[in-house]
GROMACS .gro file of C-alpha atoms in nm:
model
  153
    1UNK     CA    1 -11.047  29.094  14.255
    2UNK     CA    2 -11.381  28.915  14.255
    3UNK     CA    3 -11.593  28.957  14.550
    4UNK     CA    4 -11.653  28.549  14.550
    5UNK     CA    5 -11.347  28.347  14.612
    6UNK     CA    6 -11.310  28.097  14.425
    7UNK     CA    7 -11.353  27.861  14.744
    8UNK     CA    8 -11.680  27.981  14.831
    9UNK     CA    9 -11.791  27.917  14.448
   10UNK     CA   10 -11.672  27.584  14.498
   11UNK     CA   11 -11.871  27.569  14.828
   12UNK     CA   12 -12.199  27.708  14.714
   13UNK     CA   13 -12.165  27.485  14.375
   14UNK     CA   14 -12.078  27.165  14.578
   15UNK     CA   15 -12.352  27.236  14.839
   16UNK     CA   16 -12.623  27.354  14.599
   17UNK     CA   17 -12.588  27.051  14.335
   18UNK     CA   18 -12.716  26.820  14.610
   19UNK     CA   19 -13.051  27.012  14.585
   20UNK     CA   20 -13.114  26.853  14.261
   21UNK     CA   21 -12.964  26.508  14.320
   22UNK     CA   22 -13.215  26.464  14.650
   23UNK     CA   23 -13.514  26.563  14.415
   24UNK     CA   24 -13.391  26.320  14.169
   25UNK     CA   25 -13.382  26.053  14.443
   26UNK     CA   26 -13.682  26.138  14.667
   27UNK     CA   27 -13.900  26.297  14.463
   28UNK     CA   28 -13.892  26.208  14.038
   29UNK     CA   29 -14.197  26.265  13.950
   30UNK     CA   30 -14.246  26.591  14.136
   31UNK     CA   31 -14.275  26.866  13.883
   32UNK     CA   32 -14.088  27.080  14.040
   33UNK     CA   33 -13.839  26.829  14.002
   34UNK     CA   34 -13.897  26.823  13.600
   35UNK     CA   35 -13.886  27.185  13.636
   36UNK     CA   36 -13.581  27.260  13.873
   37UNK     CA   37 -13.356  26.939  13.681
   38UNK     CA   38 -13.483  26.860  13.305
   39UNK     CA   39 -13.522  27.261  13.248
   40UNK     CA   40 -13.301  27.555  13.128
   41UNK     CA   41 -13.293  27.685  13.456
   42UNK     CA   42 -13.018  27.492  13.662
   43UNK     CA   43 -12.779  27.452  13.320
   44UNK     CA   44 -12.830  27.876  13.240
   45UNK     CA   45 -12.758  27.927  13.603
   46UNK     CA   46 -12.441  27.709  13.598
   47UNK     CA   47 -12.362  27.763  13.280
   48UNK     CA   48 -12.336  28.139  13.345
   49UNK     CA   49 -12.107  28.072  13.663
   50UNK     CA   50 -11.884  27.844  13.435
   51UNK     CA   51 -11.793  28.084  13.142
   52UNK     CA   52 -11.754  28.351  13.429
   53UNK     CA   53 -11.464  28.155  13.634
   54UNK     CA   54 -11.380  28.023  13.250
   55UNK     CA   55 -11.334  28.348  13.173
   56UNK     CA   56 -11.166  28.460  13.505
   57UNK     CA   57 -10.889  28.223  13.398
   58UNK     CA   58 -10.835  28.362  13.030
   59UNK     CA   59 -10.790  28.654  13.173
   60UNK     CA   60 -10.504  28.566  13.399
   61UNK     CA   61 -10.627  28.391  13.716
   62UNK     CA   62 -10.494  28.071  13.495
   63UNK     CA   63 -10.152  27.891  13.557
   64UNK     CA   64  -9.870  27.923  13.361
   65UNK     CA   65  -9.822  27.636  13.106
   66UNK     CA   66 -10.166  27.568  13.100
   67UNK     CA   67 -10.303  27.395  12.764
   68UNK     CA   68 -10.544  27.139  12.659
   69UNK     CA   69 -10.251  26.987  12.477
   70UNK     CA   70 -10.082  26.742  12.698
   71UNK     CA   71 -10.139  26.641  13.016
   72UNK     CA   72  -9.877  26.883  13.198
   73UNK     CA   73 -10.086  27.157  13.026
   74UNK     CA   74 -10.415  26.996  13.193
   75UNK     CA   75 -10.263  26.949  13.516
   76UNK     CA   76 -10.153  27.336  13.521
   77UNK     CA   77 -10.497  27.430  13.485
   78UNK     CA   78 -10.554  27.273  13.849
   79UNK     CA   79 -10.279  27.463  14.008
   80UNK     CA   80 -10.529  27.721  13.989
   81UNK     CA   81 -10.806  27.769  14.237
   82UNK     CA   82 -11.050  27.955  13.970
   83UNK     CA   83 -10.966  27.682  13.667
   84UNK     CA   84 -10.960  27.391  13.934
   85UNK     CA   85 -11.338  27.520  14.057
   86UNK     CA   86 -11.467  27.570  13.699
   87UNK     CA   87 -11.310  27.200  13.610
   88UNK     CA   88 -11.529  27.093  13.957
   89UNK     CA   89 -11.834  27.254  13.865
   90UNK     CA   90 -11.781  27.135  13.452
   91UNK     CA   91 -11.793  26.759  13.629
   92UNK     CA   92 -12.122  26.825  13.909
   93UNK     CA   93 -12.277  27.001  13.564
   94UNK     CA   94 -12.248  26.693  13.374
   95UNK     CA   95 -12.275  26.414  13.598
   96UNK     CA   96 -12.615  26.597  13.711
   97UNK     CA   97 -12.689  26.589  13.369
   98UNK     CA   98 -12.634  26.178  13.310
   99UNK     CA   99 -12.860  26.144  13.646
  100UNK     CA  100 -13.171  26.355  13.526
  101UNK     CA  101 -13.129  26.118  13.201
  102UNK     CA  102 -13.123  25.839  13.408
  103UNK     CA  103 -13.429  25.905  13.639
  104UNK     CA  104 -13.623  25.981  13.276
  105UNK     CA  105 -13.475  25.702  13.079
  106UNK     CA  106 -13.573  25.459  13.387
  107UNK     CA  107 -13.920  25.600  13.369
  108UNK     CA  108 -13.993  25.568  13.046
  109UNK     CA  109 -13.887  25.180  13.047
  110UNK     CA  110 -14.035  25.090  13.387
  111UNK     CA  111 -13.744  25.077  13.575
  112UNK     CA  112 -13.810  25.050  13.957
  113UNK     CA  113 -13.739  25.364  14.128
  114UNK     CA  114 -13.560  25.219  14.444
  115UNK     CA  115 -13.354  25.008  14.178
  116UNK     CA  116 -13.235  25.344  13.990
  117UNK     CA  117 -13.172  25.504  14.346
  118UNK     CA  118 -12.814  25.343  14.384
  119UNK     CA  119 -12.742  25.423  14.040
  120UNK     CA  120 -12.817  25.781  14.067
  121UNK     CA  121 -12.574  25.756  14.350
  122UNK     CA  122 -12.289  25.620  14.224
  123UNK     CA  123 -12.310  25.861  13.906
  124UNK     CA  124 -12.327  26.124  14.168
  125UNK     CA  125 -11.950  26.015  14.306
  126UNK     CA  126 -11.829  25.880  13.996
  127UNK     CA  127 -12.045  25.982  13.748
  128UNK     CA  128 -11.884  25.716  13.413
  129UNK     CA  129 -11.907  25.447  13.684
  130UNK     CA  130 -12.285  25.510  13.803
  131UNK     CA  131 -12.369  25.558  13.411
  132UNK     CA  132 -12.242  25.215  13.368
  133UNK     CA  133 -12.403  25.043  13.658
  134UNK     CA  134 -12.725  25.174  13.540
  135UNK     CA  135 -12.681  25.056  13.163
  136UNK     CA  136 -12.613  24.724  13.384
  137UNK     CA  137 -12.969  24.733  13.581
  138UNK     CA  138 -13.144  24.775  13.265
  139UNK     CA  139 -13.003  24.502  13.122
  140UNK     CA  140 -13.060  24.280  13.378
  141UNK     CA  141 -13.384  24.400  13.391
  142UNK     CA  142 -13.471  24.331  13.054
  143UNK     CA  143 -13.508  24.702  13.037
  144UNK     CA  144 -13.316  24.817  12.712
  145UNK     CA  145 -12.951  24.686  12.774
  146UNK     CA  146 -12.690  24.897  12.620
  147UNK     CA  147 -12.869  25.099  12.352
  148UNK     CA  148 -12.926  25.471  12.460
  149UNK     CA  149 -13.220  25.507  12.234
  150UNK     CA  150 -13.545  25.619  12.318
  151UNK     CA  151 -13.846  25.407  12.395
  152UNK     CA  152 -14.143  25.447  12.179
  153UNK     CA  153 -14.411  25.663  12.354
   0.00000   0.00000   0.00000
């Protein structure tokens, strides 16, 4: 048995993430922040903690009829605490992700930061949903609309 339950991964994952998120809203242009959120650092560190639990559950801390096949086979994953932590941390991992992009894509274009700050919120809940609302700003802003590509330099 592991020596961290899978609750106090969750716990230390859920806790820790929000690190990140208040240097993305307090702080953008810190370079610690660069450092600590657009490195290697925080996805390695995650990353590593992922294929572990990942792995935990291959090697039978999984749920019987698991599978990425149906949705009964996805559900099943959940029923256990090591896959339903490593699915938790899979979503803070990428919604962090789509923030950092965010906070650089809205200062590259001249975004306002105290206009991206509810953005980087809501993609903090519900990640798709704050993605969205910020393709929204820039478009009303006359920022870049819908287009993910990069500004010129």
């Amino acid at each position: 048995m592991s020596a961290l339950s899978p609750d106090t991964v969750f716990l230390i994952a859920n806790r820790g993430i929000i690190v990140f998120w208040l240097l993305l809203i307090v702080a953008p242009r810190w370079k610690g922040t660069d450092f600590l959120v657009n490195s290697v650092v925080v996805p390695v560190v995650i990353g590593l903690t992922y294929t572990w639990l990942i792995a935990r559950v291959f090697m039978g801390e999984g749920a019987p009829g698991a599978s990425f096949s149906s949705l009964p086979g996805v559900m099943a994953f959940f029923t256990s605490p090591v896959a339903a932590t490593a699915g938790w941390i899979h979503y803070l991992v990428f919604d962090l992700f789509i923030g950092a992009w965010e906070s650089r894509d809205a200062q590259r274009r001249g975004v306002p930061h105290f206009a991206l700050i509810p953005c980087l919120i809501v993609t903090l809940l519900f990640g798709p949903i704050g993605f969205l609302l910020y393709l929204l700003l820039r478009e009303a802003l006359g920022k870049g609309g819908f287009s993910l590509r990069e500004t010129p330099a």
